[in-house]
Amino acid sequence: MTSKTVPSVAVVGMSGFAVYHRRAVADLAAEGAIRHVAQVVPPVDEKTHGEEAESLRRSGVQLYPSLRELLAAQREHVDLITIPTGIGLHRPMTVAALEAGCNVLVEKPAAGCIQDVDAMIAARDRSGRHCAVGYQYNCLEPIKQLKNWICAGRFGAIRRIRGFGCWPRDRAYYTRNRWAGCLAIDDTWLLDSPHNNALAHAVNLMCYLGCDRPLEPLALTSVQAELYRAHPIESADTAVLRAQSKEEVEIFFAVSHCTDRNIDPAFEIEAESARLKLTLDGNTTITWSDGSTEELAGADPTNGALRDMANVLTGDQAGTACSLEIARAQTLCVCGTFESSPVHDLPHDLVQRDPDAGTHVMPGMTEVILAAFEQGALPSEMDLPWARTGDEISLIDYDYFPTYRKPG
C-alpha cells in the first residue's frame, strides 16, 4: 500500500467484541480514514446478525463465511484485517493473515501464552507487515504525553507503579462463550482471567508507562502472584501480583471479579520527583515533590487502536503504541502468575451466591483489593487466613509456558 492511500479493512466475526470493531470501522469509514471492504460472517452468526450482514452487503462490503475464504479471495486487496475473536484464535488467525500479506489488528490480549505471542512476532517479521494489539488506551493523547514525559525524564526515575480494579462479573459473563473462565481449550492456552482479559489493559499500561524508552515496555525479570476464585470456573477471578523489572521498576496489581462493589481501575506512579495518580483513560493528577500539582485531562479511547493502525498504514505515524512487543510484556507477566500460584478456591462459607442473579460475591473482597493496592502487599502478607503465598518466578529468557519446575 502506498503512503496516504486510504486503507482497505476487513473484520473477522459479527458477535462478541466484533460488534465494537465494526462500530470503529464504521466511524473511521465515515471520516474517510479507511474503507470497509470485506467481512467474515460465520454461519453461526447468520441468524442473529443476518440483517446487519445484508446491510453490509448492500453497501458494497464483500461477505465470507470464514477467514480462510476471505484471504483466498481478498488478500491482495485488503490492507488491514481486524481479529476481534476469542483468545484461542488470536495466534492462528493472526499468523494466517500475516502469511497472506495483510496487516493485522488483533484484540487484546495478544494471546494466551508467551510462545503464541512469539510465533505471531516471527510471522510478522517474515511477512514484513504490521501487527498491533487492541490496547487502545496506549493510543490516547494523554497517555502518549505521559509516556513522552517519562522518556524525557521529567519525573525522574520511575520506582513503582501500582494499580487495582474491582469489576464484579456474573454467570452471564462466564457463560457467554465456551472458553470464558478456562485455562485452556483443547491444546490452546487461554489463561482467561481478570488480568488476561477484562483488565489486561491495566497490566499492559503499567508495563508500558514504567519504561523510559519510546514505544517499549519494561523488561520484566520476575513475578510473584496469588490467584483465587469464588466463581465455579477453572481459572482465577481474583489475582494479586508483584513483578520486578530490569529497569528496577516494580509493578503491583490487584484485581477481582467477585467484589461487592464496582470500582474502575486506577493507578499510582511513584517517581523520584513526583507521584502520579491516573485512570485508564489518562486522567492524571501529578503531585510534585514541593507539593504543587498539575492536571492532565483524560480522553475517550473509542476507536483508538484502529485509528493508530490507520495512521501507521498511511505513513502519518512511524510506529504503533500497541505493538506485539509491547503486548508481550503483559502476556509474559500473566504466564508467570500462573506458574507462581495454583488457583485457590476462596472459602465456601465466605462467598455469597445468588442463583437468580448468577453472582458469586465475597463480602470484604473490595476492601482486600483496595488495601492490597494501598500497601503494595499480597494477600498472604496481610494476615488473611485464606491467603496462600505464591512462588517467585524468574521471567528472564522465559519463552515457553509452562516451564517452571520446583527443584527437587
Coordinates of C-alpha atoms in Angstrom, one line a residue:
M1 CA 0.0 0.0 0.0
T2 CA 1.4 3.4 -0.9
S3 CA 1.6 6.3 1.5
K4 CA -1.6 8.2 2.1
T5 CA -3.7 5.6 0.4
V6 CA -6.9 5.0 2.4
P7 CA -6.5 1.6 4.0
S8 CA -9.0 -1.2 3.0
V9 CA -10.2 -3.0 6.1
A10 CA -11.8 -6.4 6.7
V11 CA -13.3 -7.5 10.0
V12 CA -13.5 -11.1 11.3
G13 CA -16.7 -12.0 13.0
M14 CA -20.1 -10.5 13.9
S15 CA -20.7 -11.3 17.6
G16 CA -18.9 -10.6 20.8
F17 CA -16.2 -7.9 20.7
A18 CA -16.6 -7.8 16.9
V19 CA -19.5 -5.5 17.4
Y20 CA -17.1 -2.8 18.7
H21 CA -14.7 -3.4 15.9
R22 CA -17.4 -3.0 13.3
R23 CA -18.6 0.2 15.0
A24 CA -15.0 1.6 15.0
V25 CA -14.6 0.7 11.3
A26 CA -17.9 2.4 10.5
D27 CA -16.9 5.5 12.4
L28 CA -13.5 5.8 10.7
A29 CA -15.0 5.0 7.3
A30 CA -17.5 7.8 7.7
E31 CA -14.5 10.1 8.2
G32 CA -12.9 8.8 5.1
A33 CA -9.9 7.4 7.1
I34 CA -10.5 3.8 6.0
R35 CA -12.7 1.7 3.8
H36 CA -14.7 -1.4 5.0
V37 CA -14.3 -3.8 2.1
A38 CA -14.8 -7.3 3.5
Q39 CA -16.4 -9.0 6.4
V40 CA -16.3 -12.6 7.8
V41 CA -19.8 -13.7 8.7
P42 CA -19.5 -17.1 10.3
P43 CA -22.5 -19.4 9.7
V44 CA -23.3 -19.4 13.4
D45 CA -23.9 -15.6 13.2
E46 CA -26.1 -15.6 10.2
K47 CA -29.3 -15.9 12.2
T48 CA -28.6 -13.3 14.9
H49 CA -26.7 -10.8 12.6
G50 CA -28.2 -11.6 9.2
E51 CA -29.9 -8.2 8.8
E52 CA -26.7 -6.3 9.6
A53 CA -24.8 -8.6 7.3
E54 CA -27.2 -8.0 4.5
S55 CA -26.9 -4.2 5.1
L56 CA -23.1 -4.5 4.8
R57 CA -23.5 -6.5 1.5
R58 CA -25.8 -3.8 0.1
S59 CA -23.2 -1.1 1.0
G60 CA -20.6 -3.0 -1.1
V61 CA -18.8 -5.0 1.6
Q62 CA -17.9 -8.5 0.4
L63 CA -19.0 -11.2 2.8
Y64 CA -17.3 -14.5 3.5
P65 CA -18.1 -17.4 5.9
S66 CA -14.5 -17.8 7.1
L67 CA -11.2 -16.1 7.3
R68 CA -9.7 -18.8 5.1
E69 CA -12.1 -17.9 2.3
L70 CA -11.7 -14.2 2.8
L71 CA -7.9 -14.4 2.5
A72 CA -8.2 -16.6 -0.6
A73 CA -10.3 -14.0 -2.4
Q74 CA -9.2 -10.7 -1.0
R75 CA -5.6 -11.0 0.4
E76 CA -4.2 -8.8 -2.4
H77 CA -7.0 -6.1 -1.9
V78 CA -7.2 -5.9 1.9
D79 CA -4.6 -3.7 3.8
L80 CA -5.8 -4.5 7.3
I81 CA -7.7 -7.3 8.9
T82 CA -9.1 -6.8 12.4
I83 CA -9.4 -10.0 14.5
P84 CA -11.8 -9.5 17.5
T85 CA -12.2 -13.2 18.3
G86 CA -11.7 -15.4 21.3
I87 CA -8.2 -15.6 22.8
G88 CA -7.6 -19.1 21.4
L89 CA -8.0 -17.9 17.8
H90 CA -5.6 -15.0 18.1
R91 CA -2.4 -16.9 17.1
P92 CA -3.7 -19.0 14.2
M93 CA -5.8 -16.2 12.7
T94 CA -3.1 -13.5 13.1
V95 CA -0.4 -15.8 11.6
A96 CA -2.7 -16.8 8.7
A97 CA -3.5 -13.1 7.9
L98 CA 0.2 -12.1 8.1
E99 CA 1.2 -15.0 5.9
A100 CA -1.3 -13.9 3.3
G101 CA 0.4 -10.5 3.3
C102 CA -2.2 -8.5 5.3
N103 CA -1.6 -6.2 8.2
V104 CA -3.4 -7.1 11.4
L105 CA -5.1 -5.6 14.4
V106 CA -5.9 -8.4 16.9
E107 CA -7.9 -7.9 20.0
K108 CA -6.2 -8.0 23.4
P109 CA -4.6 -9.9 25.0
A110 CA -2.2 -10.8 22.2
A111 CA -2.6 -14.5 23.0
G112 CA -2.9 -16.9 25.9
C113 CA 0.7 -17.9 26.3
I114 CA 4.1 -16.4 25.6
Q115 CA 5.1 -18.9 22.8
D116 CA 2.0 -17.9 20.9
V117 CA 2.9 -14.3 21.0
D118 CA 6.5 -15.1 19.9
A119 CA 5.0 -17.1 17.0
M120 CA 3.0 -14.1 16.0
I121 CA 6.1 -11.9 16.1
A122 CA 8.0 -14.3 14.0
A123 CA 5.2 -14.4 11.4
R124 CA 5.0 -10.6 11.3
D125 CA 8.8 -10.3 10.8
R126 CA 8.7 -12.9 8.0
S127 CA 5.8 -11.1 6.3
G128 CA 7.2 -7.6 6.6
R129 CA 3.8 -6.4 7.7
H130 CA 2.5 -4.6 10.8
C131 CA 0.6 -6.2 13.6
A132 CA -1.0 -4.3 16.5
V133 CA -2.9 -5.5 19.6
G134 CA -6.2 -3.8 20.7
Y135 CA -4.7 -1.9 23.7
Q136 CA -6.5 1.3 22.7
Y137 CA -5.5 3.2 25.9
N138 CA -1.9 3.3 24.8
C139 CA -3.1 5.4 21.9
L140 CA -4.7 8.1 23.9
E141 CA -3.1 11.6 23.7
P142 CA -2.8 11.9 27.5
I143 CA -1.1 8.5 27.7
K144 CA 1.2 9.5 24.8
Q145 CA 2.0 12.7 26.7
L146 CA 2.8 10.8 29.9
K147 CA 5.0 8.3 28.0
N148 CA 6.9 11.2 26.4
W149 CA 7.4 12.9 29.7
I150 CA 8.6 9.7 31.3
C151 CA 11.0 9.0 28.5
A152 CA 12.3 12.6 28.8
G153 CA 12.9 12.1 32.5
R154 CA 10.5 14.8 33.6
F155 CA 9.6 12.9 36.8
G156 CA 13.0 11.4 37.4
A157 CA 13.4 7.6 37.6
I158 CA 10.2 5.6 37.9
R159 CA 10.3 3.4 41.0
R160 CA 7.0 1.7 41.3
I161 CA 3.6 1.5 39.6
R162 CA 0.6 0.2 41.5
G163 CA -2.9 -0.5 40.1
F164 CA -6.2 -2.1 41.1
G165 CA -9.6 -2.8 39.7
C166 CA -12.9 -4.2 41.1
W167 CA -15.1 -5.4 38.3
P168 CA -17.8 -7.8 39.5
R169 CA -18.9 -10.4 36.9
D170 CA -21.9 -12.7 36.9
R171 CA -22.9 -16.0 35.4
A172 CA -23.8 -14.3 32.1
Y173 CA -20.1 -13.2 31.8
Y174 CA -18.8 -16.7 32.4
T175 CA -21.3 -18.5 30.1
R176 CA -21.2 -16.0 27.2
N177 CA -18.9 -18.5 25.3
R178 CA -17.4 -21.9 25.8
W179 CA -14.0 -20.6 26.9
A180 CA -14.7 -17.9 29.5
G181 CA -13.0 -18.7 32.7
C182 CA -11.0 -21.5 31.2
L183 CA -7.2 -22.1 31.4
A184 CA -7.2 -23.8 28.0
I185 CA -9.4 -25.1 25.3
D186 CA -8.2 -28.4 23.8
D187 CA -4.4 -27.8 23.1
T188 CA -4.6 -24.0 23.2
W189 CA -3.7 -22.0 26.3
L190 CA -6.1 -19.2 27.2
L191 CA -5.4 -18.3 30.9
D192 CA -8.7 -16.4 30.8
S193 CA -8.7 -14.3 34.0
P194 CA -9.2 -10.7 35.1
H195 CA -5.6 -9.8 34.3
N196 CA -5.6 -11.6 31.0
N197 CA -8.9 -10.4 29.6
A198 CA -11.1 -7.6 31.0
L199 CA -8.2 -5.8 32.8
A200 CA -5.3 -7.0 30.6
H201 CA -5.4 -3.3 29.7
A202 CA -4.2 -2.4 33.2
V203 CA -1.2 -4.8 33.2
N204 CA -0.2 -3.7 29.7
L205 CA -0.4 0.0 30.6
M206 CA 1.7 -0.3 33.7
C207 CA 4.4 -2.2 31.8
Y208 CA 4.3 0.4 29.1
L209 CA 4.4 3.5 31.3
G210 CA 7.0 2.0 33.6
C211 CA 9.6 2.0 30.7
D212 CA 11.5 5.2 29.8
R213 CA 12.2 4.0 26.2
P214 CA 9.8 5.2 23.5
L215 CA 7.4 2.5 22.2
E216 CA 8.8 -0.1 24.6
P217 CA 7.6 -1.9 27.7
L218 CA 9.5 -2.9 30.8
A219 CA 11.8 -5.9 30.6
L220 CA 10.2 -8.0 33.4
T221 CA 12.6 -10.2 35.4
S222 CA 10.4 -11.9 37.9
V223 CA 6.8 -12.1 39.3
Q224 CA 5.1 -13.4 42.4
A225 CA 1.4 -13.8 42.5
E226 CA -1.6 -15.2 44.3
L227 CA -4.6 -16.5 42.3
Y228 CA -8.1 -17.2 43.8
R229 CA -11.7 -17.9 42.6
A230 CA -15.2 -17.6 44.0
H231 CA -17.0 -18.5 40.8
P232 CA -17.4 -22.1 39.6
I233 CA -14.7 -21.7 36.9
E234 CA -11.4 -23.4 36.0
S235 CA -9.3 -20.2 36.1
A236 CA -9.0 -17.3 38.6
D237 CA -11.4 -14.5 39.1
T238 CA -9.1 -12.7 41.6
A239 CA -5.4 -12.0 41.1
V240 CA -2.8 -10.0 43.0
L241 CA 0.7 -9.8 41.6
R242 CA 4.1 -8.1 42.1
A243 CA 6.6 -8.0 39.3
Q244 CA 10.2 -6.8 39.1
S245 CA 12.0 -5.4 36.0
K246 CA 15.5 -5.0 34.7
E247 CA 14.9 -1.2 35.0
E248 CA 14.3 -1.6 38.7
V249 CA 10.7 -0.6 38.4
E250 CA 8.2 -2.6 40.5
I251 CA 4.7 -3.4 39.1
F252 CA 1.9 -4.2 41.5
F253 CA -1.6 -5.1 40.5
A254 CA -4.7 -6.3 42.5
V255 CA -7.9 -7.2 40.7
S256 CA -11.1 -9.2 41.3
H257 CA -14.4 -10.2 39.6
C258 CA -16.0 -11.2 42.9
T259 CA -16.1 -7.9 44.7
D260 CA -19.3 -6.4 46.1
R261 CA -18.6 -3.0 44.5
N262 CA -17.6 -1.9 41.0
I263 CA -14.6 0.4 41.1
D264 CA -12.9 1.2 37.8
P265 CA -9.1 0.7 37.5
A266 CA -6.8 3.3 39.0
F267 CA -3.0 3.6 39.2
E268 CA -0.3 5.4 41.1
I269 CA 3.1 6.0 39.7
E270 CA 5.9 6.7 42.2
A271 CA 8.8 8.6 40.7
E272 CA 11.9 10.5 42.0
S273 CA 10.3 13.9 41.9
A274 CA 6.6 13.3 41.6
R275 CA 3.7 11.0 42.4
L276 CA 1.1 10.5 39.6
K277 CA -2.5 9.2 40.1
L278 CA -4.3 8.2 36.9
T279 CA -7.1 6.3 35.4
L280 CA -7.1 4.1 32.3
D281 CA -8.2 7.0 30.1
G282 CA -5.2 9.1 31.1
N283 CA -6.9 11.4 33.5
T284 CA -4.0 12.3 35.7
T285 CA -3.1 14.3 38.8
I286 CA 0.6 15.0 39.2
T287 CA 1.8 15.9 42.7
W288 CA 5.4 17.3 42.6
S289 CA 7.9 16.9 45.5
D290 CA 7.3 20.5 46.5
G291 CA 3.5 19.9 46.9
S292 CA 2.4 21.7 43.7
T293 CA 0.0 19.8 41.4
E294 CA -0.7 19.5 37.7
E295 CA -3.7 18.0 35.9
L296 CA -3.9 16.1 32.7
A297 CA -7.3 15.5 31.3
G298 CA -8.4 12.1 30.1
A299 CA -9.7 11.2 26.7
D300 CA -12.1 8.8 25.0
P301 CA -10.4 5.6 24.0
T302 CA -13.1 4.7 21.4
N303 CA -11.5 3.7 18.0
G304 CA -8.0 4.5 19.3
A305 CA -6.3 1.2 18.3
L306 CA -7.9 1.2 14.8
R307 CA -7.0 4.9 14.2
D308 CA -3.5 4.2 15.4
M309 CA -3.1 1.4 12.8
A310 CA -4.6 3.5 10.1
N311 CA -2.1 6.3 10.8
V312 CA 0.8 3.7 10.6
L313 CA -0.5 2.4 7.3
T314 CA -0.9 5.8 5.7
G315 CA 2.6 6.8 6.8
D316 CA 1.4 9.5 9.2
Q317 CA 2.9 7.7 12.1
A318 CA 6.2 5.7 12.3
G319 CA 5.2 3.0 14.8
T320 CA 2.3 1.7 16.8
A321 CA 1.8 2.1 20.5
C322 CA 0.1 -1.3 20.5
S323 CA 2.9 -3.5 19.0
L324 CA 3.3 -7.2 19.7
E325 CA 6.5 -6.4 21.6
I326 CA 4.6 -4.0 23.9
A327 CA 1.8 -6.5 24.4
R328 CA 4.2 -9.4 25.0
A329 CA 5.1 -7.9 28.4
Q330 CA 1.6 -8.4 29.6
T331 CA 1.5 -12.0 28.4
L332 CA 4.8 -12.7 30.0
C333 CA 3.6 -11.3 33.3
V334 CA 0.4 -13.4 33.1
C335 CA 2.2 -16.6 32.3
G336 CA 4.4 -16.0 35.3
T337 CA 1.5 -15.6 37.6
F338 CA 0.0 -19.0 36.6
E339 CA 3.5 -20.5 37.2
S340 CA 3.7 -18.7 40.6
S341 CA 0.3 -19.8 42.0
P342 CA -2.3 -22.5 41.6
V343 CA -5.8 -21.2 41.6
H344 CA -7.1 -21.4 45.2
D345 CA -10.8 -21.7 46.0
L346 CA -11.9 -18.9 48.3
P347 CA -13.5 -20.3 51.5
H348 CA -17.0 -21.6 50.6
D349 CA -18.6 -20.0 53.7
L350 CA -17.3 -16.6 52.8
V351 CA -18.8 -16.5 49.3
Q352 CA -22.4 -15.3 48.9
R353 CA -24.2 -16.9 45.9
D354 CA -27.3 -15.6 44.3
P355 CA -28.7 -18.4 41.9
D356 CA -31.2 -16.0 40.4
A357 CA -28.7 -13.2 39.6
G358 CA -25.9 -15.7 38.9
T359 CA -23.5 -13.9 41.1
H360 CA -20.7 -15.0 43.4
V361 CA -19.6 -12.3 45.7
M362 CA -17.1 -12.3 48.6
P363 CA -18.1 -9.6 51.0
G364 CA -14.9 -7.7 52.1
M365 CA -13.0 -8.5 48.9
T366 CA -13.4 -4.9 47.7
E367 CA -11.6 -3.8 50.9
V368 CA -8.9 -6.5 50.4
I369 CA -8.2 -5.3 46.9
L370 CA -8.1 -1.6 48.0
A371 CA -5.8 -2.4 51.0
A372 CA -3.5 -4.5 48.8
F373 CA -3.2 -1.6 46.4
E374 CA -2.5 0.9 49.1
Q375 CA 0.0 -1.3 50.9
G376 CA 1.6 -2.9 47.8
A377 CA 1.0 -6.1 49.6
L378 CA 0.0 -9.6 48.5
P379 CA -3.0 -11.1 50.5
S380 CA -0.6 -13.6 52.2
E381 CA 1.3 -10.5 53.6
M382 CA -1.9 -9.1 55.0
D383 CA -2.6 -11.8 57.6
L384 CA -5.7 -13.1 55.8
P385 CA -6.4 -16.6 56.9
W386 CA -7.4 -17.8 53.5
A387 CA -4.4 -16.4 51.6
R388 CA -1.7 -18.6 50.1
T389 CA 1.8 -17.4 49.2
G390 CA 2.9 -17.9 45.6
D391 CA 6.4 -18.7 44.4
E392 CA 8.6 -16.0 42.8
I393 CA 9.1 -16.9 39.2
S394 CA 12.1 -15.8 37.0
L395 CA 11.0 -14.3 33.7
I396 CA 14.5 -13.9 32.3
D397 CA 14.7 -15.7 29.0
Y398 CA 11.2 -17.0 29.6
D399 CA 9.8 -18.2 26.3
Y400 CA 7.5 -21.2 27.0
F401 CA 4.5 -21.7 29.2
P402 CA 4.6 -23.7 31.4
T403 CA 8.3 -24.1 32.1
Y404 CA 8.6 -23.7 35.8
R405 CA 9.5 -26.9 37.7
K406 CA 10.1 -26.8 41.5
P407 CA 13.6 -28.0 42.4
G408 CA 14.0 -31.5 44.0

